[in-house]
Coordinates of C-alpha atoms and ligand atoms in Angstrom, one line a residue:
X1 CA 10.4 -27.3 -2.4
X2 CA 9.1 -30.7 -3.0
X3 CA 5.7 -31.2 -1.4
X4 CA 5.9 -34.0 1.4
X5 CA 3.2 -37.2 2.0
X6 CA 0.1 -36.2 3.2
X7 CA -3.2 -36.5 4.6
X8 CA -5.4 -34.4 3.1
X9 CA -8.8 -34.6 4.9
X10 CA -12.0 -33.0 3.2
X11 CA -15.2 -32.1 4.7
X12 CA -17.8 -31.2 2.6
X13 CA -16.5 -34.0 0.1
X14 CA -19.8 -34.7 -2.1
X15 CA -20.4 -30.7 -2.3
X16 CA -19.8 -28.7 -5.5
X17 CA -16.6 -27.4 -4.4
X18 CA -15.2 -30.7 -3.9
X19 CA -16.5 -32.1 -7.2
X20 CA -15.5 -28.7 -9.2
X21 CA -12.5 -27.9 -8.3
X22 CA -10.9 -29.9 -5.3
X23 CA -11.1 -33.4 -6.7
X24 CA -9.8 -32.2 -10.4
X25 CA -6.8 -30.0 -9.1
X26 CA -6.0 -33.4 -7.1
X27 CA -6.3 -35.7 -10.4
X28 CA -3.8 -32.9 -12.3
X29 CA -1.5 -33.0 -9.3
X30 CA -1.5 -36.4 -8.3
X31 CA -1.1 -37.3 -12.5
X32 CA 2.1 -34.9 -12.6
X33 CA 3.7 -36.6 -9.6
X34 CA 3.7 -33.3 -7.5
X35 CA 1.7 -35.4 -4.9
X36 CA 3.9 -37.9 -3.4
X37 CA 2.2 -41.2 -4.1
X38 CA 2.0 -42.5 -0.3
X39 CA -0.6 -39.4 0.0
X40 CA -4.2 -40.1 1.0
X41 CA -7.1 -37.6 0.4
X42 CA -10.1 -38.9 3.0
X43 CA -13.4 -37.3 2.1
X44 CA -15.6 -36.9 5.4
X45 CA -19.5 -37.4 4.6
X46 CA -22.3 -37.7 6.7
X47 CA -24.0 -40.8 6.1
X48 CA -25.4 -42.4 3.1
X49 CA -23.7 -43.8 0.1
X50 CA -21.2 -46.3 0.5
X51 CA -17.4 -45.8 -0.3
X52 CA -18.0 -47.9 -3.9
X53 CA -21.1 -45.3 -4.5
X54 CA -19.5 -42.4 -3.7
X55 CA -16.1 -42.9 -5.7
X56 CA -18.4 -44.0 -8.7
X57 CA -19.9 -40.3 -8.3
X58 CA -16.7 -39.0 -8.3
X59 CA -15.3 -40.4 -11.2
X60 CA -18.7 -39.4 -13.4
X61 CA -18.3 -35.8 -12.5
X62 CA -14.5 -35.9 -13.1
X63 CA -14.9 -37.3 -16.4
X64 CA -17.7 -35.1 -17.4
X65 CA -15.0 -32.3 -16.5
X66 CA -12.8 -34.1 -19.2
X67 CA -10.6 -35.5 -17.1
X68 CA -8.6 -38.6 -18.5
X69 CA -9.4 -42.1 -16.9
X70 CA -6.2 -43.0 -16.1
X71 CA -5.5 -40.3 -14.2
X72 CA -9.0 -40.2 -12.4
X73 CA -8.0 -43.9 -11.4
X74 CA -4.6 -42.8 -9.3
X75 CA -6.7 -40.2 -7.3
X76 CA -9.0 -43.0 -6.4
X77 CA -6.5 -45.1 -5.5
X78 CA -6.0 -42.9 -3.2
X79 CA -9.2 -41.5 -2.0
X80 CA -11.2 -42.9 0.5
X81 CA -13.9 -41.7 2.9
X82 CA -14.8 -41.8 6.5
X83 CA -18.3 -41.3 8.3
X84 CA -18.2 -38.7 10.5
X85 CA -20.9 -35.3 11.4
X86 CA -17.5 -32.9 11.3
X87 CA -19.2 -30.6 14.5
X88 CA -19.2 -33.6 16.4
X89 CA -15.6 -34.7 18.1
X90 CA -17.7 -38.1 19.2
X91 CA -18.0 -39.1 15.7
X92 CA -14.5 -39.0 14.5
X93 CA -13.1 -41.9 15.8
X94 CA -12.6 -43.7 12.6
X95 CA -11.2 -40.7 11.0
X96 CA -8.6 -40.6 13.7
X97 CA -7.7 -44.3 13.3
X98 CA -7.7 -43.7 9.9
X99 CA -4.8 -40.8 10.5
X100 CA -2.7 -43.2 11.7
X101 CA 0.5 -42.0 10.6
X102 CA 1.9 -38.7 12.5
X103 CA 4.8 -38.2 10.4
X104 CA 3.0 -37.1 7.9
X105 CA 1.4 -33.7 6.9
X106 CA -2.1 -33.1 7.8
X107 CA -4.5 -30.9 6.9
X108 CA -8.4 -30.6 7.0
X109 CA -10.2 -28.4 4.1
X110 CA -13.5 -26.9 5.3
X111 CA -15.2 -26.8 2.3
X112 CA -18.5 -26.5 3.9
X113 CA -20.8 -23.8 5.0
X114 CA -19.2 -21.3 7.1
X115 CA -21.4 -21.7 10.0
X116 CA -19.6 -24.8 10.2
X117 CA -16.1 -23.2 10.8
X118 CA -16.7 -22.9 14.2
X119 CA -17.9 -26.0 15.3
X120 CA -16.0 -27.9 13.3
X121 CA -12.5 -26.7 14.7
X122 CA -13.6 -27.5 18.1
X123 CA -14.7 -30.6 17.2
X124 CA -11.3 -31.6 15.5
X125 CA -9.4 -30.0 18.7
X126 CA -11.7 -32.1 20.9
X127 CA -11.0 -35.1 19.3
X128 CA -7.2 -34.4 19.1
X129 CA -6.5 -34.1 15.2
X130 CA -5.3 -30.7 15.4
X131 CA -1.6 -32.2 17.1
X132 CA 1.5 -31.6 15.8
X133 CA 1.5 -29.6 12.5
X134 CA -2.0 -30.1 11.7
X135 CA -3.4 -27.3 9.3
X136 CA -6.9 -26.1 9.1
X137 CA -8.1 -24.7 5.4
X138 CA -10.9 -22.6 5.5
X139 CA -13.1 -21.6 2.4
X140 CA -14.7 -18.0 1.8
X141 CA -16.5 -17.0 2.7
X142 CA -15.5 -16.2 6.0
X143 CA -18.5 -15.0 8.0
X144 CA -20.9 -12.4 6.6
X145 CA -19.7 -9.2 8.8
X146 CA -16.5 -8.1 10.5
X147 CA -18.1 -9.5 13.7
X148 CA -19.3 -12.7 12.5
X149 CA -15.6 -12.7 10.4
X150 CA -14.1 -11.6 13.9
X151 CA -16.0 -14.7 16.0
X152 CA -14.9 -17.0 13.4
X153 CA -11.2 -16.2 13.7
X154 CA -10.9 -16.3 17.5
X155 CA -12.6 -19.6 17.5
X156 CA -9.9 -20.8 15.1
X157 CA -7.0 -19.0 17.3
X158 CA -7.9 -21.1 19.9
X159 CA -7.9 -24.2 18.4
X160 CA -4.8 -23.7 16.2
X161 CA -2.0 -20.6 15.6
X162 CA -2.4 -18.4 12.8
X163 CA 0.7 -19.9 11.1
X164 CA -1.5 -23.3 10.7
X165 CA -4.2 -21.8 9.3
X166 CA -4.8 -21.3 5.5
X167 CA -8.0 -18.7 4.4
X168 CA -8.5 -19.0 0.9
X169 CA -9.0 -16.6 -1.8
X170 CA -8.5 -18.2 -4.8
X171 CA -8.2 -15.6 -7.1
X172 CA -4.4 -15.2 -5.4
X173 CA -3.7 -18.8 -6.6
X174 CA -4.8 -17.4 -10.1
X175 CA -1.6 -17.9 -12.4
X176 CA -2.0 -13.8 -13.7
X177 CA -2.5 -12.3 -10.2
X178 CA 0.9 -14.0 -8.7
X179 CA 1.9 -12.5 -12.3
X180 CA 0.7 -9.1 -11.0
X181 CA 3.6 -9.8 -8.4
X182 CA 6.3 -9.9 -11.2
X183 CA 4.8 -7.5 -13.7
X184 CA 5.4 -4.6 -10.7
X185 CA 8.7 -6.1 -9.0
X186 CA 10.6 -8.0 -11.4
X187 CA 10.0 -5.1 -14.0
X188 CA 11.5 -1.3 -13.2
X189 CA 9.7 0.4 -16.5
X190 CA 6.1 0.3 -14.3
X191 CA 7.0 0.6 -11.1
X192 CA 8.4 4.2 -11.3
X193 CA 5.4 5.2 -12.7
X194 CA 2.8 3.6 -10.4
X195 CA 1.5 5.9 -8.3
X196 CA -0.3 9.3 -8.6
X197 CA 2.6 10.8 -10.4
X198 CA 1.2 9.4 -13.5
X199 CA -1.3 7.3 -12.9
X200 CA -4.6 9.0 -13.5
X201 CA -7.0 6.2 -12.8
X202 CA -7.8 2.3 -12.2
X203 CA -10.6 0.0 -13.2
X204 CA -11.0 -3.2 -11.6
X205 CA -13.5 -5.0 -13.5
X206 CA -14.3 -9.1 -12.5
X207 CA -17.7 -9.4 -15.1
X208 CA -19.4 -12.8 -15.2
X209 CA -21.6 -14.7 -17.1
X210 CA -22.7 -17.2 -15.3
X211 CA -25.9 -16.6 -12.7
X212 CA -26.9 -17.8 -9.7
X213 CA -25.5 -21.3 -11.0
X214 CA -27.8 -23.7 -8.2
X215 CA -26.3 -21.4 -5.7
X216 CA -29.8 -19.6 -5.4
X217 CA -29.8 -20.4 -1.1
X218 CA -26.1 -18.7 -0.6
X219 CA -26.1 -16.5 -3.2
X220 CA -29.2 -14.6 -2.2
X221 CA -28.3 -14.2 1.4
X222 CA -24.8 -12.7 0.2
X223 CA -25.0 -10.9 -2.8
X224 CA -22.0 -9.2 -5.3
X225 CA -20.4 -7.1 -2.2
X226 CA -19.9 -9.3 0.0
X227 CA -18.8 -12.9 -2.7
X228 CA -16.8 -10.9 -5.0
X229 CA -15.5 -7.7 -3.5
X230 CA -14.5 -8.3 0.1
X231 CA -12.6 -11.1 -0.9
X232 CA -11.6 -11.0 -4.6
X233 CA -11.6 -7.7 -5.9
X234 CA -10.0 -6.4 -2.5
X235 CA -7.4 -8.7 -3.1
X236 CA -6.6 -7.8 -6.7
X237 CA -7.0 -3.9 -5.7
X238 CA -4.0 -5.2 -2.8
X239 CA -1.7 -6.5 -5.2
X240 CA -2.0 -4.1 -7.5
X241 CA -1.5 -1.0 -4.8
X242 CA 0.6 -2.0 -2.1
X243 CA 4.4 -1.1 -1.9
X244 CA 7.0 -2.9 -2.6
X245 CA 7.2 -5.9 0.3
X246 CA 11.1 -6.4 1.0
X247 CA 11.2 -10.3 0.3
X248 CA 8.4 -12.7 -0.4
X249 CA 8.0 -13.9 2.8
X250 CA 4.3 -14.7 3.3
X251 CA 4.1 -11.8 6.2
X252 CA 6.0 -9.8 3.9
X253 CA 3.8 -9.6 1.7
X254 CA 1.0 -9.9 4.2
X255 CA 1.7 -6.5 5.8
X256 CA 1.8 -5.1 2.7
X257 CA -2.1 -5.6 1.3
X258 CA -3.3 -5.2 4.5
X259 CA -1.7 -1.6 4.7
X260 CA -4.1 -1.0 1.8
X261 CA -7.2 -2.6 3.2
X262 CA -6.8 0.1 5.9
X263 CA -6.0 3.0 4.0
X264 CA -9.0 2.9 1.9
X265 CA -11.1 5.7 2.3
X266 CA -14.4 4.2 4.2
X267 CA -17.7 4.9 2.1
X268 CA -20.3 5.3 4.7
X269 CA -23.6 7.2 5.9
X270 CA -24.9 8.9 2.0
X271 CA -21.5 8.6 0.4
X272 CA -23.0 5.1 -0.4
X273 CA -25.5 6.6 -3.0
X274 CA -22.4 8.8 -4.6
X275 CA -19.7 6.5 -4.7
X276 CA -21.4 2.9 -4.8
X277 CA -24.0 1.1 -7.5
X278 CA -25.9 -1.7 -6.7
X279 CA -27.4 -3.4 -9.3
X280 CA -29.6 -7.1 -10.6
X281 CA -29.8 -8.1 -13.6
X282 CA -33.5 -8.5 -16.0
X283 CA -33.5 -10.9 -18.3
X284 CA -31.9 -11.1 -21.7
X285 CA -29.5 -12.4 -24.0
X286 CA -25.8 -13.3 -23.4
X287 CA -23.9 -14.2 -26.8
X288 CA -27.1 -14.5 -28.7
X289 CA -29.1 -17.1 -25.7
X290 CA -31.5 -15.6 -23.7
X291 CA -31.6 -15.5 -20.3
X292 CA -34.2 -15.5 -17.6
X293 CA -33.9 -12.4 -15.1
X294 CA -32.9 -13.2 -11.2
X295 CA -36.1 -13.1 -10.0
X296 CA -37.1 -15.7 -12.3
X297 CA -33.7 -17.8 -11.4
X298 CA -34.6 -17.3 -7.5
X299 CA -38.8 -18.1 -8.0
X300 CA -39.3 -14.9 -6.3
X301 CA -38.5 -11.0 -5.6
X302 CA -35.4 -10.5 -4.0
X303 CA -33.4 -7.2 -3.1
X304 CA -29.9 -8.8 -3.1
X305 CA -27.3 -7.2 -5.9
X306 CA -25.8 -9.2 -8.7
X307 CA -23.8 -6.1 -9.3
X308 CA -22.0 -3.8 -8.0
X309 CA -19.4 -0.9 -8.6
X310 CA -17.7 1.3 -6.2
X311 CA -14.9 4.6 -6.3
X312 CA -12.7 4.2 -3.9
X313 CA -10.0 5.7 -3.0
X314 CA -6.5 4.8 -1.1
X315 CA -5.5 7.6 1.2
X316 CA -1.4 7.4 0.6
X317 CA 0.8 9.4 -0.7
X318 CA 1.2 6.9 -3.6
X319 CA -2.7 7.3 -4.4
X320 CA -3.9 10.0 -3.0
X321 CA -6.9 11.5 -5.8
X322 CA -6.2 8.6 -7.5
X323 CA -9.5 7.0 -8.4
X324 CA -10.0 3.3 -8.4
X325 CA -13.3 2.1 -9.9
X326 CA -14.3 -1.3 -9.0
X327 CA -17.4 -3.5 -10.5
X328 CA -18.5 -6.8 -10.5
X329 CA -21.6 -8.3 -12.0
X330 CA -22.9 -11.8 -12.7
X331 CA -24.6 -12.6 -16.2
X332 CA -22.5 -10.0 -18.1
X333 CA -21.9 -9.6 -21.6
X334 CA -18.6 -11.7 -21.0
X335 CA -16.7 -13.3 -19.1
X336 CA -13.7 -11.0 -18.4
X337 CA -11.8 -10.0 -15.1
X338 CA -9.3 -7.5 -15.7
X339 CA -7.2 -4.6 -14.1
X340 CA -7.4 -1.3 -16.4
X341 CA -5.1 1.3 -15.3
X342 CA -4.9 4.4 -17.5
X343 CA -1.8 7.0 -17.5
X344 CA -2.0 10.7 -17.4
X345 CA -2.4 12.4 -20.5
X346 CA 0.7 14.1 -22.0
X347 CA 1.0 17.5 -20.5
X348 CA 0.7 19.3 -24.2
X349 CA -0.2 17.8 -27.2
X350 CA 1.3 18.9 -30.4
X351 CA -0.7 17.2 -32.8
X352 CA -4.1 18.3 -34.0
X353 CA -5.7 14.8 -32.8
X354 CA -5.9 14.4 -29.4
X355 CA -3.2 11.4 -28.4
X356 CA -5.8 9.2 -25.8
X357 CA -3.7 8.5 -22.9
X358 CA -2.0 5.5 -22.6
X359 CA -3.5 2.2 -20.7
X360 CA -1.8 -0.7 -19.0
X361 CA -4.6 -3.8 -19.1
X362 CA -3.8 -6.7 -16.9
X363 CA -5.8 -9.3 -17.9
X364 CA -6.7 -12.0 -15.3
X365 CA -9.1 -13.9 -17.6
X366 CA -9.5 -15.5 -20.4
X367 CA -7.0 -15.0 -22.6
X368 CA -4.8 -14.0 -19.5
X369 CA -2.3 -11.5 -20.6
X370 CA -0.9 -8.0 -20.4
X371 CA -1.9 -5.4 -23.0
X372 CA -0.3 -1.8 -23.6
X373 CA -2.2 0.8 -25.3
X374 CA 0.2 3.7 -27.1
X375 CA -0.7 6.4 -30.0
X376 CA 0.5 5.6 -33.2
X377 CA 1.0 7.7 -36.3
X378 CA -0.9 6.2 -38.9
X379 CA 1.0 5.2 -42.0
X380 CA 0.9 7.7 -45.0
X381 CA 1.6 11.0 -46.4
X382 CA -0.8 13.0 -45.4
X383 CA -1.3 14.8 -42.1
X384 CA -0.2 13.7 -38.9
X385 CA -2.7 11.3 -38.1
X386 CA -3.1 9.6 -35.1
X387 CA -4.6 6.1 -34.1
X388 CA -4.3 4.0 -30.6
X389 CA -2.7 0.2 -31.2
X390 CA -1.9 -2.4 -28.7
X391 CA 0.8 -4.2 -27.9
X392 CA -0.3 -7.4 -26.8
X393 CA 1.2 -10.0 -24.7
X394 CA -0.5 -13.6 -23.8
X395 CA 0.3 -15.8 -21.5
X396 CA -0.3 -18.8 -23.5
X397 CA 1.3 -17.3 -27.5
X398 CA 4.3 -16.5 -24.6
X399 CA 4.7 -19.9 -23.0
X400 CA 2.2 -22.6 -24.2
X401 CA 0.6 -25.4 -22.1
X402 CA -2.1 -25.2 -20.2
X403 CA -2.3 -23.1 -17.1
X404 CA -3.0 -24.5 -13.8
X405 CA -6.3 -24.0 -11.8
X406 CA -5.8 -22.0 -9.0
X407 CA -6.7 -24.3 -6.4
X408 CA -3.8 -26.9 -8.0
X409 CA -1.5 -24.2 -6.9
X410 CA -3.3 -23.1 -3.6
X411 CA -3.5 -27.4 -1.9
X412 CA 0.2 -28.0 -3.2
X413 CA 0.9 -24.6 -1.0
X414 CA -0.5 -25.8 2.0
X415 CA 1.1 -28.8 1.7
X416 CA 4.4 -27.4 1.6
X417 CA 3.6 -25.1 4.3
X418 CA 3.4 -21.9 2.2
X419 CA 1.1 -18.9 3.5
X420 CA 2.0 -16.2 1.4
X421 CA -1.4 -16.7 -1.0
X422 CA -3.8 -17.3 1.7
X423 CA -5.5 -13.9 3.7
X424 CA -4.3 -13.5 7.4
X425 CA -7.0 -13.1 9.8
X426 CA -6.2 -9.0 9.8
X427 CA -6.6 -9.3 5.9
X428 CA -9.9 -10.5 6.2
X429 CA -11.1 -8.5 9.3
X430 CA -10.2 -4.7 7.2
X431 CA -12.1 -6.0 4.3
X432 CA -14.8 -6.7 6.0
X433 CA -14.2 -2.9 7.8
X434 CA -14.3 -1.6 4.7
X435 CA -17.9 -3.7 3.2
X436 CA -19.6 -3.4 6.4
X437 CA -20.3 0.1 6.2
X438 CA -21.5 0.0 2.7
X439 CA -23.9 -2.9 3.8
X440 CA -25.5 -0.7 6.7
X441 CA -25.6 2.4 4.2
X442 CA -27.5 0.7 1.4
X443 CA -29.9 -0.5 4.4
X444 CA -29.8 2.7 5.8
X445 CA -30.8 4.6 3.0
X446 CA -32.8 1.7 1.1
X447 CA -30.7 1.9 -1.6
X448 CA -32.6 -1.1 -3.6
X449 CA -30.5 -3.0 -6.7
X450 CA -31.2 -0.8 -10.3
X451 CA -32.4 -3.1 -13.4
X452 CA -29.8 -4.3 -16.2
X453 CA -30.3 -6.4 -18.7
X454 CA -28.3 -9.6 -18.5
X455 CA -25.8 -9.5 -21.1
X456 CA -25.1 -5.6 -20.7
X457 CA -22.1 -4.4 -18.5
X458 CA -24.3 -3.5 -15.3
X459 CA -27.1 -0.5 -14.8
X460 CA -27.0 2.9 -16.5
X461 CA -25.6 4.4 -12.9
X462 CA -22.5 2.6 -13.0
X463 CA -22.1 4.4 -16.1
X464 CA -23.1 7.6 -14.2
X465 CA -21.1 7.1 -11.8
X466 CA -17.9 7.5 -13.5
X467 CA -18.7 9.9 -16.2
X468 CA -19.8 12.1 -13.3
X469 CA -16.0 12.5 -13.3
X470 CA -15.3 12.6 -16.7
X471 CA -13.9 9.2 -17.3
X472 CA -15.8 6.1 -19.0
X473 CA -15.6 2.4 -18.4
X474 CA -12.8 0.5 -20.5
X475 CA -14.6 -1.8 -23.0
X476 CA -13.8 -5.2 -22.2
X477 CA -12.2 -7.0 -25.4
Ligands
LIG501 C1 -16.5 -17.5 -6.1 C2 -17.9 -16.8 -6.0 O1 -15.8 -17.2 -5.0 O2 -15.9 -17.0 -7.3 C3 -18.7 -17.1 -7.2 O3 -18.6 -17.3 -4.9 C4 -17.9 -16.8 -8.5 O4 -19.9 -16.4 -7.2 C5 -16.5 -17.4 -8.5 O5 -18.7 -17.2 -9.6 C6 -15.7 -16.8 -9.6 O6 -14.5 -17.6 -9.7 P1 -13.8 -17.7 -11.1 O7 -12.5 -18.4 -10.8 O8 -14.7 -18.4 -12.0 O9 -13.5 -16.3 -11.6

């Protein structure tokens, strides 16, 4: 479907979000003529700069992200900015004069703070933006807690019906996870074999390098749990478990992770110290540069985890004893997010080596790709000998070009009026049902974060955790 004119309103337009990754998915879209070019994108700010100062910010940072001049040029053509405090309905009236036009799509992207979700819906209610098929973008993360989550989404339903609101994750506009989608329904060969029948386990592994990256003020207050697994992880772990939905319709689909979300096996009270790691890093070296530790990052001690793995567990007939390891860490020995699932062992071996079992790896990035891992008799005369080899399928040997950003994909969906890749409120509210738990066990039981060096793949007990069943971590690539 071709995406229609719009008014794309942005508060939070000077913040890093904006600058990283709102403005440059914009530039690509508006440069490929998927953004019809009577489109405006209005950047709300507080006061300040003028409209010539701001734009000439937003053009440095664009270029510095490499993006071409001529391009960046169009987008400014068609951005422009409007003084307004967005939790304040008496300050918007020159953003409502300035969305003049009814007929066309609206929608206003939260990229702020959410303490600010709340607020800021009434205030665009109040001051009568949210009209006709106005739709209301909010970024993760969405509260800190399943009540805070919980407040945040009933203030929203009462400004605006779930179908107009957008929650974004944007691992799902990720090119591989939608990929996930296809690898298990467009494909018989896996999906007969995905599920306890002969599955025997499932890493989910989203490792970082970066660390706290100027974010020291939200990142410390949040921690791995709560900005990487509630949200991203979850919703890989959703993709990759849920049944079959029976079209792609975005509730469809919906229904489908959120059956997951609530049939994970809650880790609460001491199961927190068996089936969960917490974990910051020490200083050290990542490809050869060393690295100061967090506490030297943050200018003081803090107790907040960088890392963190958990075994879960699905309680479905599809998964049940199937265990699904999960870990996420920032300044890692690379940069890898990837979804290791690992077959059951043949049931007798007739060979005097061992045949390891065999591994699916779906990779989600870099080098985004799917890899199979089979046995292989190794060339020659002599005994039977046996080696694993890969069969190895990227994205980019497979189709060339470059792969869109995720949030090119996600605007352009909202646009069109597409929910299927943003979280329903539900979604949201059983991930947090699943993290809070954890949260008040690790307080409970002061379960503090264990030392790694940055540059390794997390503490020594994540590495306990999952030989304690007789498994290891797969080696990321
Ligand atoms: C964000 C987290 O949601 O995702 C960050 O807040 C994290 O801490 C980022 O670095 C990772 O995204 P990506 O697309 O680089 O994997």
């Amino acid at each position: 479907t071709p995406v229609p004119v719009c008014d794309l309103v942005i508060a939070g337009a000077s913040g890093d979000l904006a600058m990283r990754k709102l403005f440059p998915a914009l530039v690509q879209r508006i440069s490929e003529g998927v953004i019809p070019e009577a489109s405006r994108i209005v950047g709300i700010v507080r006061s300040g700069e003028t409209e010539d100062g701001l734009k000439d910010g937003a053009a440095t940072r664009l270029k510095e992200q490499g993006l071409k001049s001529p391009d960046i040029d169009s987008f400014l053509q068609r951005l422009s900015y409007v003084r307004a405090d967005v939790s304040d309905s008496a300050t918007m009236g020159d953003l409502n004069a300035r969305l003049d036009d009814p007929g066309r799509v609206r929608a206003f992207y939260l990229a702020t703070p959410p303490d600010l979700f709340i607020p800021a819906a009434r205030a665009l209610k109040g001051a009568g933006l949210l009209e006709h098929d106005s739709r209301l973008i909010l970024e993760k993360p969405l509260g800190r807690n399943l009540s805070s989550a919980r407040a945040i989404n009933d203030a929203v339903a009462e400004v605006l019906p779930e179908g107009r609101t957008y929650r974004i994750d944007h691992y799902l506009g990720k090119e591989t996870v939608q990929n996930l989608l296809v690898l298990r329904f467009a494909n018989s060969l896996f999906e007969r074999s995905w599920s306890q029948r002969d599955i025997d386990h499932v890493q989910i592994t989203v490792a970082e390098t970066v660390g706290l990256e100027k974010r020291a003020d939200y990142y410390d207050r949040v921690g791995a749990l709560r900005d990487m697994v509630q949200n991203h992880v979850l919703q890989l772990l959703c993709l990759f478990a849920m049944e079959p939905p029976n079209t792609l319709d975005a509730d469809a689909v919906r229904d489908e992770k959120v059956r997951v979300l609530r049939a994970l096996r809650p880790i609460e009270g001491r199961d927190v110290l068996r089936y969960t790691v917490r974990g910051q890093y020490m200083a050290g070296s990542i490809a050869g540069r060393p690295v100061p530790g967090y506490a030297d990052e943050l200018g003081r001690d803090s107790g907040t985890e960088t890392f963190t793995a958990l075994r879960c567990e699905i309680d479905t007939w599809r998964w049940g004893g199937v265990p699904i390891y999960l870990r996420t860490g920032k300044r890692m020995g690379a940069r890898c997010s990837e979804i290791a699932v690992t077959f059951k062992s043949v049931p007798h071996s007739i060979f005097r080596d061992n045949p390891e079992p065999n591994r699916l790896v779906i990779r989600v990035q870099p080098d985004d790709g799917v890899q199979l891992q089979f046995m292989m008799k190794v060339p020659g005369s002599g005994r039977l000998k046996l080696v694993p080899r890969t069969l190895d399928l990227r994205y980019d040997t497979a189709f060339g070009g470059r792969t869109p950003d995720a949030y090119e994909r996600l605007l352009t969906d909202v646009i069109r009026g597409d929910q299927t890749l943003f979280m329903r409120r539900d979604e949201v509210e059983a991930a947090w049902g699943f993290v809070d738990p954890i949260i008040e066990g690790w307080n409970e039981f002061y379960a503090t974060p264990h030392r790694y060096a940055a540059g390794s793949f997390g503490p020594s007990q994540a590495v306990g955790m999952i030989e304690r069943d007789g498994r290891s971590w797969a080696e990321p690539e």
